[in-house]
mmCIF file of C-alpha atoms in Angstrom:
data_model
loop_
_atom_site.group_PDB
_atom_site.id
_atom_site.type_symbol
_atom_site.label_atom_id
_atom_site.label_comp_id
_atom_site.label_asym_id
_atom_site.label_seq_id
_atom_site.Cartn_x
_atom_site.Cartn_y
_atom_site.Cartn_z
ATOM 1 C CA MET A 1 -9.581 12.007 12.705
ATOM 2 C CA ARG A 2 -7.541 8.948 12.974
ATOM 3 C CA LYS A 3 -8.522 6.113 10.576
ATOM 4 C CA HIS A 4 -8.800 2.379 11.585
ATOM 5 C CA ILE A 5 -6.999 -0.374 9.423
ATOM 6 C CA VAL A 6 -8.360 -3.938 10.202
ATOM 7 C CA ILE A 7 -6.704 -7.158 9.294
ATOM 8 C CA LEU A 8 -8.898 -10.173 9.066
ATOM 9 C CA GLY A 9 -6.701 -13.325 9.521
ATOM 10 C CA GLY A 10 -3.154 -13.733 11.304
ATOM 11 C CA GLY A 11 -1.810 -16.295 8.719
ATOM 12 C CA TYR A 12 1.034 -15.860 6.369
ATOM 13 C CA GLY A 13 -0.596 -12.825 4.295
ATOM 14 C CA GLY A 14 -2.510 -11.091 7.279
ATOM 15 C CA LEU A 15 0.668 -11.129 9.555
ATOM 16 C CA THR A 16 2.903 -10.001 6.580
ATOM 17 C CA VAL A 17 0.797 -7.035 6.184
ATOM 18 C CA ALA A 18 0.723 -6.249 10.044
ATOM 19 C CA HIS A 19 4.350 -6.350 10.113
ATOM 20 C CA GLN A 20 5.010 -4.259 7.040
ATOM 21 C CA LEU A 21 2.657 -1.476 8.487
ATOM 22 C CA LEU A 22 4.212 -1.381 11.849
ATOM 23 C CA GLU A 23 7.519 -0.935 10.253
ATOM 24 C CA LYS A 24 6.213 1.953 8.047
ATOM 25 C CA GLN A 25 5.052 3.845 11.391
ATOM 26 C CA LEU A 26 1.915 5.296 9.635
ATOM 27 C CA SER A 27 0.719 8.438 11.628
ATOM 28 C CA ASP A 28 -3.047 8.893 12.167
ATOM 29 C CA TYR A 29 -3.858 5.326 11.491
ATOM 30 C CA ASP A 30 -4.864 2.616 14.268
ATOM 31 C CA LEU A 31 -4.169 -1.029 13.361
ATOM 32 C CA THR A 32 -6.339 -4.014 14.371
ATOM 33 C CA LEU A 33 -5.312 -7.682 13.793
ATOM 34 C CA VAL A 34 -8.383 -9.965 13.959
ATOM 35 C CA ASP A 35 -8.056 -13.785 14.422
ATOM 36 C CA ARG A 36 -9.578 -16.676 16.430
ATOM 37 C CA MET A 37 -6.404 -17.505 18.207
ATOM 38 C CA PRO A 38 -3.580 -15.418 19.810
ATOM 39 C CA TYR A 39 -0.889 -16.999 17.513
ATOM 40 C CA GLN A 40 -0.203 -17.838 13.983
ATOM 41 C CA GLY A 41 -0.360 -21.600 12.963
ATOM 42 C CA LEU A 42 2.194 -22.420 10.324
ATOM 43 C CA LYS A 43 -0.174 -24.135 8.030
ATOM 44 C CA THR A 44 2.490 -25.443 5.759
ATOM 45 C CA GLU A 45 3.455 -27.869 8.650
ATOM 46 C CA TYR A 46 0.145 -28.963 9.822
ATOM 47 C CA TYR A 47 0.513 -32.339 8.067
ATOM 48 C CA ALA A 48 3.453 -33.049 10.562
ATOM 49 C CA LEU A 49 1.061 -32.227 13.533
ATOM 50 C CA ALA A 50 -1.659 -34.474 12.124
ATOM 51 C CA ALA A 51 1.086 -37.171 11.602
ATOM 52 C CA GLY A 52 2.464 -36.816 15.237
ATOM 53 C CA THR A 53 6.122 -36.052 14.502
ATOM 54 C CA VAL A 54 5.896 -32.470 15.800
ATOM 55 C CA PRO A 55 4.059 -31.034 19.013
ATOM 56 C CA ASP A 56 1.505 -28.320 18.584
ATOM 57 C CA VAL A 57 3.730 -25.635 20.020
ATOM 58 C CA ASP A 58 6.381 -26.252 17.345
ATOM 59 C CA ILE A 59 4.262 -24.811 14.645
ATOM 60 C CA ARG A 60 2.691 -21.822 16.419
ATOM 61 C CA VAL A 61 4.059 -18.247 16.245
ATOM 62 C CA GLU A 62 3.190 -15.615 18.584
ATOM 63 C CA PHE A 63 1.644 -12.367 17.154
ATOM 64 C CA PRO A 64 3.896 -9.190 17.564
ATOM 65 C CA THR A 65 3.727 -7.399 20.876
ATOM 66 C CA ASP A 66 3.530 -3.849 20.058
ATOM 67 C CA PRO A 67 1.252 -1.003 21.659
ATOM 68 C CA ARG A 68 0.408 0.171 18.045
ATOM 69 C CA LEU A 69 -1.077 -3.255 17.162
ATOM 70 C CA ASN A 70 -4.644 -3.898 18.808
ATOM 71 C CA LYS A 71 -5.629 -7.563 18.831
ATOM 72 C CA ILE A 72 -9.192 -8.884 18.830
ATOM 73 C CA TYR A 73 -10.044 -12.517 18.927
ATOM 74 C CA GLY A 74 -13.349 -13.807 17.545
ATOM 75 C CA GLU A 75 -15.047 -15.758 14.688
ATOM 76 C CA VAL A 76 -15.744 -13.473 11.691
ATOM 77 C CA GLU A 77 -19.385 -14.279 10.314
ATOM 78 C CA SER A 78 -19.537 -11.458 7.529
ATOM 79 C CA VAL A 79 -18.238 -8.381 6.070
ATOM 80 C CA ASP A 80 -20.414 -5.497 4.917
ATOM 81 C CA PRO A 81 -18.329 -3.420 2.481
ATOM 82 C CA GLU A 82 -21.183 -1.008 1.727
ATOM 83 C CA HIS A 83 -21.225 0.179 5.551
ATOM 84 C CA ASN A 84 -17.475 -0.719 6.457
ATOM 85 C CA HIS A 85 -18.771 -3.216 9.151
ATOM 86 C CA ILE A 86 -17.392 -6.608 10.270
ATOM 87 C CA PHE A 87 -19.927 -8.955 12.052
ATOM 88 C CA PHE A 88 -18.856 -11.607 14.375
ATOM 89 C CA MET A 89 -20.496 -14.885 15.831
ATOM 90 C CA ASP A 90 -19.356 -13.961 19.452
ATOM 91 C CA ARG A 91 -18.802 -10.210 19.751
ATOM 92 C CA ASP A 92 -20.112 -6.774 18.730
ATOM 93 C CA PRO A 93 -19.503 -5.691 15.048
ATOM 94 C CA LEU A 94 -16.348 -3.775 14.178
ATOM 95 C CA VAL A 95 -15.958 -0.608 11.871
ATOM 96 C CA TYR A 96 -13.148 0.003 9.634
ATOM 97 C CA ASP A 97 -11.690 2.561 7.173
ATOM 98 C CA VAL A 98 -9.344 0.099 5.464
ATOM 99 C CA LEU A 99 -9.862 -3.591 5.523
ATOM 100 C CA VAL A 100 -7.479 -6.419 4.653
ATOM 101 C CA ILE A 101 -9.192 -9.835 4.185
ATOM 102 C CA ALA A 102 -6.681 -12.574 4.683
ATOM 103 C CA LEU A 103 -9.063 -15.362 6.040
ATOM 104 C CA GLY A 104 -7.377 -18.228 4.063
ATOM 105 C CA CYS A 105 -9.080 -21.353 2.726
ATOM 106 C CA VAL A 106 -11.027 -24.373 3.906
ATOM 107 C CA ASP A 107 -11.485 -27.796 2.421
ATOM 108 C CA LYS A 108 -13.464 -28.256 -0.735
ATOM 109 C CA TYR A 109 -15.465 -31.454 -0.875
ATOM 110 C CA HIS A 110 -16.844 -31.237 -4.421
ATOM 111 C CA ASP A 111 -20.516 -31.926 -3.486
ATOM 112 C CA ILE A 112 -19.336 -35.393 -2.596
ATOM 113 C CA PRO A 113 -21.946 -37.026 -0.152
ATOM 114 C CA GLY A 114 -20.360 -37.912 3.226
ATOM 115 C CA ALA A 115 -16.973 -36.236 2.321
ATOM 116 C CA GLU A 116 -16.977 -33.615 5.049
ATOM 117 C CA LEU A 117 -18.639 -35.768 7.632
ATOM 118 C CA TYR A 118 -16.549 -39.022 7.280
ATOM 119 C CA SER A 119 -13.048 -37.413 6.563
ATOM 120 C CA ASN A 120 -10.536 -35.706 8.583
ATOM 121 C CA SER A 121 -8.996 -32.168 7.645
ATOM 122 C CA ILE A 122 -5.538 -30.525 8.206
ATOM 123 C CA GLN A 123 -6.860 -27.052 7.055
ATOM 124 C CA SER A 124 -7.160 -25.329 10.542
ATOM 125 C CA LEU A 125 -5.203 -25.807 13.530
ATOM 126 C CA SER A 126 -8.165 -27.179 15.509
ATOM 127 C CA SER A 127 -9.146 -29.780 12.679
ATOM 128 C CA THR A 128 -5.404 -30.913 12.422
ATOM 129 C CA ARG A 129 -5.516 -31.529 16.301
ATOM 130 C CA MET A 130 -8.529 -33.916 15.931
ATOM 131 C CA THR A 131 -6.986 -35.552 12.803
ATOM 132 C CA PHE A 132 -4.013 -36.224 14.885
ATOM 133 C CA GLN A 133 -5.960 -37.882 17.430
ATOM 134 C CA LYS A 134 -7.838 -39.875 14.921
ATOM 135 C CA VAL A 135 -4.886 -41.094 12.980
ATOM 136 C CA ASN A 136 -2.626 -42.119 16.091
ATOM 137 C CA ASP A 137 -5.603 -44.029 17.687
ATOM 138 C CA VAL A 138 -5.660 -46.224 14.671
ATOM 139 C CA LYS A 139 -4.875 -49.764 16.093
ATOM 140 C CA PRO A 140 -1.487 -51.344 14.882
ATOM 141 C CA TYR A 141 -1.591 -52.641 11.237
ATOM 142 C CA GLY A 142 -4.753 -50.527 10.515
ATOM 143 C CA GLN A 143 -5.503 -48.568 7.421
ATOM 144 C CA VAL A 144 -5.062 -44.853 6.843
ATOM 145 C CA SER A 145 -6.472 -43.552 3.419
ATOM 146 C CA ILE A 146 -5.528 -39.986 2.210
ATOM 147 C CA VAL A 147 -7.553 -38.778 -0.346
ATOM 148 C CA GLY A 148 -5.523 -36.293 -2.853
ATOM 149 C CA GLY A 149 -2.303 -36.907 -4.392
ATOM 150 C CA GLY A 150 -1.186 -33.321 -4.435
ATOM 151 C CA LEU A 151 1.423 -31.637 -2.286
ATOM 152 C CA SER A 152 -0.537 -32.020 1.106
ATOM 153 C CA GLY A 153 -1.483 -35.416 0.514
ATOM 154 C CA VAL A 154 2.024 -36.455 -0.171
ATOM 155 C CA GLU A 155 3.523 -34.836 2.724
ATOM 156 C CA MET A 156 0.978 -36.231 4.889
ATOM 157 C CA ALA A 157 1.681 -39.895 3.874
ATOM 158 C CA SER A 158 5.273 -39.648 4.127
ATOM 159 C CA GLU A 159 5.195 -38.046 7.539
ATOM 160 C CA LEU A 160 2.837 -40.417 8.894
ATOM 161 C CA ARG A 161 5.098 -43.272 7.634
ATOM 162 C CA GLU A 162 7.721 -41.909 9.923
ATOM 163 C CA SER A 163 5.362 -41.544 12.845
ATOM 164 C CA ARG A 164 3.876 -44.928 12.415
ATOM 165 C CA PRO A 165 5.931 -47.562 10.618
ATOM 166 C CA ASP A 166 3.005 -50.281 11.575
ATOM 167 C CA LEU A 167 0.116 -48.656 9.547
ATOM 168 C CA ASN A 168 -1.050 -49.309 6.130
ATOM 169 C CA ILE A 169 -0.974 -46.148 4.236
ATOM 170 C CA ARG A 170 -2.694 -45.555 0.934
ATOM 171 C CA ILE A 171 -3.083 -42.536 -1.142
ATOM 172 C CA LEU A 172 -5.906 -42.091 -3.516
ATOM 173 C CA ASP A 173 -5.642 -39.595 -6.452
ATOM 174 C CA ARG A 174 -7.829 -38.712 -9.522
ATOM 175 C CA GLY A 175 -5.054 -38.340 -11.906
ATOM 176 C CA SER A 176 -2.540 -40.789 -13.423
ATOM 177 C CA SER A 177 0.197 -40.011 -10.940
ATOM 178 C CA ILE A 178 0.576 -38.394 -7.676
ATOM 179 C CA LEU A 179 2.114 -34.588 -7.959
ATOM 180 C CA SER A 180 0.782 -34.435 -11.491
ATOM 181 C CA ALA A 181 1.376 -30.727 -11.599
ATOM 182 C CA PHE A 182 4.974 -31.270 -10.980
ATOM 183 C CA PRO A 183 7.647 -32.285 -13.729
ATOM 184 C CA GLY A 184 7.781 -35.987 -14.503
ATOM 185 C CA LYS A 185 11.346 -36.538 -12.962
ATOM 186 C CA LEU A 186 10.057 -35.254 -9.626
ATOM 187 C CA GLN A 187 6.968 -37.526 -9.859
ATOM 188 C CA THR A 188 9.215 -40.547 -10.596
ATOM 189 C CA PHE A 189 11.297 -39.873 -7.597
ATOM 190 C CA VAL A 190 8.438 -39.378 -5.207
ATOM 191 C CA ARG A 191 6.679 -42.594 -6.515
ATOM 192 C CA SER A 192 9.830 -44.672 -5.851
ATOM 193 C CA TRP A 193 10.216 -43.101 -2.420
ATOM 194 C CA PHE A 194 6.685 -44.294 -1.869
ATOM 195 C CA GLU A 195 7.168 -47.664 -3.225
ATOM 196 C CA LYS A 196 10.314 -48.147 -0.852
ATOM 197 C CA HIS A 197 8.309 -47.000 2.209
ATOM 198 C CA ASN A 198 5.343 -49.245 1.356
ATOM 199 C CA ILE A 199 2.901 -46.493 0.731
ATOM 200 C CA GLU A 200 0.217 -47.804 -1.459
ATOM 201 C CA MET A 201 -0.551 -45.293 -4.497
ATOM 202 C CA VAL A 202 -4.105 -45.887 -6.244
ATOM 203 C CA ASN A 203 -4.556 -43.617 -9.226
ATOM 204 C CA GLN A 204 -7.337 -42.592 -11.455
ATOM 205 C CA VAL A 205 -9.787 -42.867 -8.443
ATOM 206 C CA SER A 206 -13.200 -41.135 -8.747
ATOM 207 C CA VAL A 207 -14.625 -40.839 -5.262
ATOM 208 C CA THR A 208 -18.395 -40.626 -5.288
ATOM 209 C CA ARG A 209 -19.159 -41.137 -1.598
ATOM 210 C CA LEU A 210 -17.978 -41.498 1.853
ATOM 211 C CA GLU A 211 -19.469 -43.478 4.576
ATOM 212 C CA ASP A 212 -18.022 -44.516 8.184
ATOM 213 C CA GLY A 213 -15.041 -46.688 7.168
ATOM 214 C CA VAL A 214 -15.959 -46.724 3.524
ATOM 215 C CA ILE A 215 -14.590 -44.827 0.359
ATOM 216 C CA TYR A 216 -16.651 -45.246 -2.784
ATOM 217 C CA ASN A 217 -14.709 -45.156 -5.983
ATOM 218 C CA GLN A 218 -17.487 -45.561 -8.390
ATOM 219 C CA GLY A 219 -19.096 -48.875 -7.590
ATOM 220 C CA GLN A 220 -15.875 -50.194 -5.841
ATOM 221 C CA LEU A 221 -15.560 -50.093 -2.018
ATOM 222 C CA ILE A 222 -12.347 -49.072 -0.604
ATOM 223 C CA TYR A 223 -12.272 -49.743 3.282
ATOM 224 C CA THR A 224 -10.453 -47.666 5.795
ATOM 225 C CA ASP A 225 -10.022 -47.020 9.297
ATOM 226 C CA VAL A 226 -9.389 -43.306 8.887
ATOM 227 C CA THR A 227 -9.735 -41.065 5.943
ATOM 228 C CA VAL A 228 -7.627 -37.620 5.565
ATOM 229 C CA TRP A 229 -8.840 -35.222 3.130
ATOM 230 C CA THR A 230 -6.472 -33.225 1.031
ATOM 231 C CA ALA A 231 -8.460 -33.047 -2.410
ATOM 232 C CA GLY A 232 -8.874 -29.444 -2.746
ATOM 233 C CA ILE A 233 -9.288 -26.147 -1.162
ATOM 234 C CA GLN A 234 -11.766 -23.096 -1.505
ATOM 235 C CA PRO A 235 -11.714 -19.503 0.130
ATOM 236 C CA SER A 236 -13.252 -18.885 3.505
ATOM 237 C CA PRO A 237 -16.918 -18.921 3.653
ATOM 238 C CA VAL A 238 -16.979 -15.245 4.900
ATOM 239 C CA VAL A 239 -15.464 -14.455 1.434
ATOM 240 C CA GLY A 240 -18.047 -16.806 -0.343
ATOM 241 C CA ARG A 241 -20.769 -14.567 1.167
ATOM 242 C CA LEU A 242 -19.342 -11.356 -0.295
ATOM 243 C CA ASN A 243 -21.392 -10.101 -3.216
ATOM 244 C CA VAL A 244 -18.386 -9.202 -5.545
ATOM 245 C CA ALA A 245 -16.784 -10.510 -8.724
ATOM 246 C CA LYS A 246 -15.060 -13.861 -8.254
ATOM 247 C CA ASP A 247 -13.251 -16.511 -10.407
ATOM 248 C CA LYS A 248 -14.149 -20.050 -10.960
ATOM 249 C CA GLN A 249 -12.560 -21.101 -7.745
ATOM 250 C CA GLY A 250 -14.536 -18.627 -5.741
ATOM 251 C CA ARG A 251 -11.570 -16.337 -5.240
ATOM 252 C CA VAL A 252 -12.120 -12.357 -5.279
ATOM 253 C CA MET A 253 -11.265 -10.563 -8.707
ATOM 254 C CA LEU A 254 -8.914 -7.762 -7.671
ATOM 255 C CA ASN A 255 -7.542 -4.591 -9.353
ATOM 256 C CA GLU A 256 -3.868 -4.144 -9.902
ATOM 257 C CA TYR A 257 -3.449 -2.788 -6.286
ATOM 258 C CA HIS A 258 -5.042 -5.864 -4.651
ATOM 259 C CA GLN A 259 -8.408 -4.164 -4.023
ATOM 260 C CA ILE A 260 -11.734 -4.961 -4.731
ATOM 261 C CA PRO A 261 -12.595 -2.640 -7.448
ATOM 262 C CA GLN A 262 -15.846 -1.332 -6.245
ATOM 263 C CA TYR A 263 -14.588 -1.004 -2.693
ATOM 264 C CA SER A 264 -11.068 0.584 -3.144
ATOM 265 C CA ASN A 265 -10.637 0.599 0.682
ATOM 266 C CA VAL A 266 -11.038 -3.414 0.913
ATOM 267 C CA TYR A 267 -7.957 -5.366 0.184
ATOM 268 C CA VAL A 268 -7.788 -9.257 -0.270
ATOM 269 C CA VAL A 269 -4.618 -11.221 0.493
ATOM 270 C CA GLY A 270 -3.591 -15.057 0.128
ATOM 271 C CA ASP A 271 -5.929 -17.936 -0.720
ATOM 272 C CA CYS A 272 -9.147 -15.595 -0.997
ATOM 273 C CA ALA A 273 -7.648 -13.777 -3.757
ATOM 274 C CA SER A 274 -7.848 -14.451 -7.377
ATOM 275 C CA LEU A 275 -4.059 -14.448 -8.692
ATOM 276 C CA THR A 276 -2.013 -15.640 -11.495
ATOM 277 C CA PHE A 277 -0.380 -18.434 -9.539
ATOM 278 C CA SER A 278 -1.526 -21.089 -7.260
ATOM 279 C CA PRO A 279 -2.324 -20.326 -3.607
ATOM 280 C CA SER A 280 0.622 -20.658 -1.244
ATOM 281 C CA ALA A 281 2.289 -19.397 1.934
ATOM 282 C CA GLN A 282 5.069 -17.595 -0.406
ATOM 283 C CA ALA A 283 2.399 -16.141 -2.453
ATOM 284 C CA ALA A 284 0.515 -14.698 0.461
ATOM 285 C CA GLU A 285 3.584 -12.961 2.005
ATOM 286 C CA ALA A 286 4.541 -11.430 -1.221
ATOM 287 C CA GLN A 287 1.233 -10.060 -1.891
ATOM 288 C CA GLY A 288 0.887 -8.923 1.723
ATOM 289 C CA LYS A 289 4.261 -6.714 1.393
ATOM 290 C CA GLN A 290 2.520 -5.101 -1.821
ATOM 291 C CA VAL A 291 -0.705 -4.379 0.154
ATOM 292 C CA ALA A 292 1.153 -2.864 2.769
ATOM 293 C CA ASP A 293 3.096 -0.644 0.319
ATOM 294 C CA VAL A 294 -0.318 0.303 -1.260
ATOM 295 C CA ILE A 295 -1.775 1.450 2.073
ATOM 296 C CA ALA A 296 1.136 3.472 3.003
ATOM 297 C CA ALA A 297 1.488 5.265 -0.283
ATOM 298 C CA ILE A 298 -2.152 6.016 -0.157
ATOM 299 C CA ALA A 299 -1.868 7.408 3.464
ATOM 300 C CA LYS A 300 1.006 9.792 2.297
ATOM 301 C CA ASN A 301 -1.078 10.917 -0.803
ATOM 302 C CA GLU A 302 1.302 9.196 -2.972
ATOM 303 C CA ASP A 303 0.761 6.944 -6.101
ATOM 304 C CA PRO A 304 1.505 3.265 -5.420
ATOM 305 C CA HIS A 305 4.185 1.670 -7.501
ATOM 306 C CA LEU A 306 4.284 -1.970 -7.407
ATOM 307 C CA GLY A 307 6.421 -4.623 -9.319
ATOM 308 C CA ILE A 308 5.681 -8.014 -10.484
ATOM 309 C CA ILE A 309 5.470 -10.737 -7.791
ATOM 310 C CA LYS A 310 8.089 -13.494 -8.586
ATOM 311 C CA LEU A 311 7.833 -16.802 -6.635
ATOM 312 C CA ARG A 312 11.083 -18.720 -5.790
ATOM 313 C CA GLY A 313 9.732 -22.222 -6.305
ATOM 314 C CA VAL A 314 7.913 -25.022 -4.235
ATOM 315 C CA LEU A 315 9.547 -27.215 -1.669
ATOM 316 C CA GLY A 316 7.945 -30.456 -0.150
ATOM 317 C CA SER A 317 9.012 -32.931 2.288
ATOM 318 C CA LEU A 318 9.344 -36.898 2.418
ATOM 319 C CA GLY A 319 9.701 -37.373 6.181
ATOM 320 C CA LYS A 320 12.412 -35.609 7.985
ATOM 321 C CA LYS A 321 15.394 -36.756 5.642
ATOM 322 C CA SER A 322 14.162 -36.256 2.078
ATOM 323 C CA GLY A 323 12.179 -34.004 -0.040
ATOM 324 C CA PHE A 324 11.867 -32.450 -3.342
ATOM 325 C CA GLY A 325 11.571 -29.034 -5.089
ATOM 326 C CA VAL A 326 11.089 -26.987 -7.960
ATOM 327 C CA MET A 327 13.065 -23.616 -8.102
ATOM 328 C CA GLY A 328 11.823 -21.305 -10.808
ATOM 329 C CA LYS A 329 10.329 -22.935 -13.685
ATOM 330 C CA ARG A 330 12.557 -25.822 -14.552
ATOM 331 C CA THR A 331 15.198 -26.603 -11.871
ATOM 332 C CA VAL A 332 14.092 -29.726 -10.029
ATOM 333 C CA MET A 333 15.837 -30.531 -6.676
ATOM 334 C CA LEU A 334 15.612 -34.317 -5.188
ATOM 335 C CA GLY A 335 16.728 -35.682 -1.837
ATOM 336 C CA LYS A 336 18.349 -34.014 1.304
ATOM 337 C CA VAL A 337 18.866 -30.565 -0.044
ATOM 338 C CA PRO A 338 15.294 -29.593 -0.541
ATOM 339 C CA ARG A 339 14.523 -30.907 2.973
ATOM 340 C CA ILE A 340 16.995 -28.878 4.357
ATOM 341 C CA LEU A 341 15.943 -25.842 2.511
ATOM 342 C CA LYS A 342 12.295 -26.437 3.672
ATOM 343 C CA SER A 343 13.650 -26.637 7.369
ATOM 344 C CA GLY A 344 15.338 -23.180 6.654
ATOM 345 C CA VAL A 345 12.175 -21.620 5.329
ATOM 346 C CA LEU A 346 10.422 -22.863 8.430
ATOM 347 C CA TRP A 347 12.934 -21.421 10.572
ATOM 348 C CA LEU A 348 12.523 -18.036 8.872
ATOM 349 C CA SER A 349 8.605 -18.104 9.372
ATOM 350 C CA LYS A 350 9.047 -18.755 12.971
ATOM 351 C CA HIS A 351 11.153 -15.612 13.303
ATOM 352 C CA HIS A 352 9.023 -13.420 11.218
ATOM 353 C CA LYS A 353 11.602 -13.344 8.321
ATOM 354 C CA GLY A 354 9.428 -14.489 5.495
#
């Protein structure tokens, strides 16, 4: 009998698994990709859509057109790994033999009252569209506040400066510096860029509450017209409802083959997986390739042989003309070159080249 492989999520990890399995031309297997939309949203570029410097269509990638790939569109509600069932909010359940969970992440609000209600997200394409509307409807010389001084917050602030030079932009961070996880030389370069472009940096902020137009820093009130939230992520709620072992961030603990140990026919890829490195598109794609290798080996009754995943580094943008990056563990790049490299990576993603 033919077996059914289902991939939940058409993001960087899920789509990599789909492409790799199509190339391997497995016999006796049917392949289904499940997503809410008929295209991949390039999540690493959502900040640019929110800022208004790129149109929606520029950060969408069509799913592969292949008669061997069945595509189903719907909102996943839960997974029952005991009985190999996927339940949806808007359609009948789906049965699988092999499952790849690649549902990505959502914002983490740290139980801060009002954070979800009174801030704007760039975690999904639909929420980013709404954030674009809110941000670009701010009146001239209004105030936009970005909570979170990591990579997403920095890219959002710098891109918004290019889109709306009239706005007052501030970035609020709980640490002593923006991009605190990066080398000091890089932090200094980005802080200098922010100062030159009149982006206010407020450090050691402890956000305790959000209301309409107000951010509470303990007892201090910070007034704002629009708040954008980039202060943390967590796995999809579907993963949150799975009764399996997870790490402190709520990501699923896996064996060496990226399988849930008690359900060896279920793989977890990307932001939902507990890995030794931070979540990223690059990590999801690298892991997706290995998952496809494991599935193909098992299909051929072979033992999987996987190498160690090695990431090339991290690239970030400061508008369209400058950027920063860390290649390997030590090499820091600043200025035009990392921005050009980031544009090249985007081109590769658009053309399904990783």
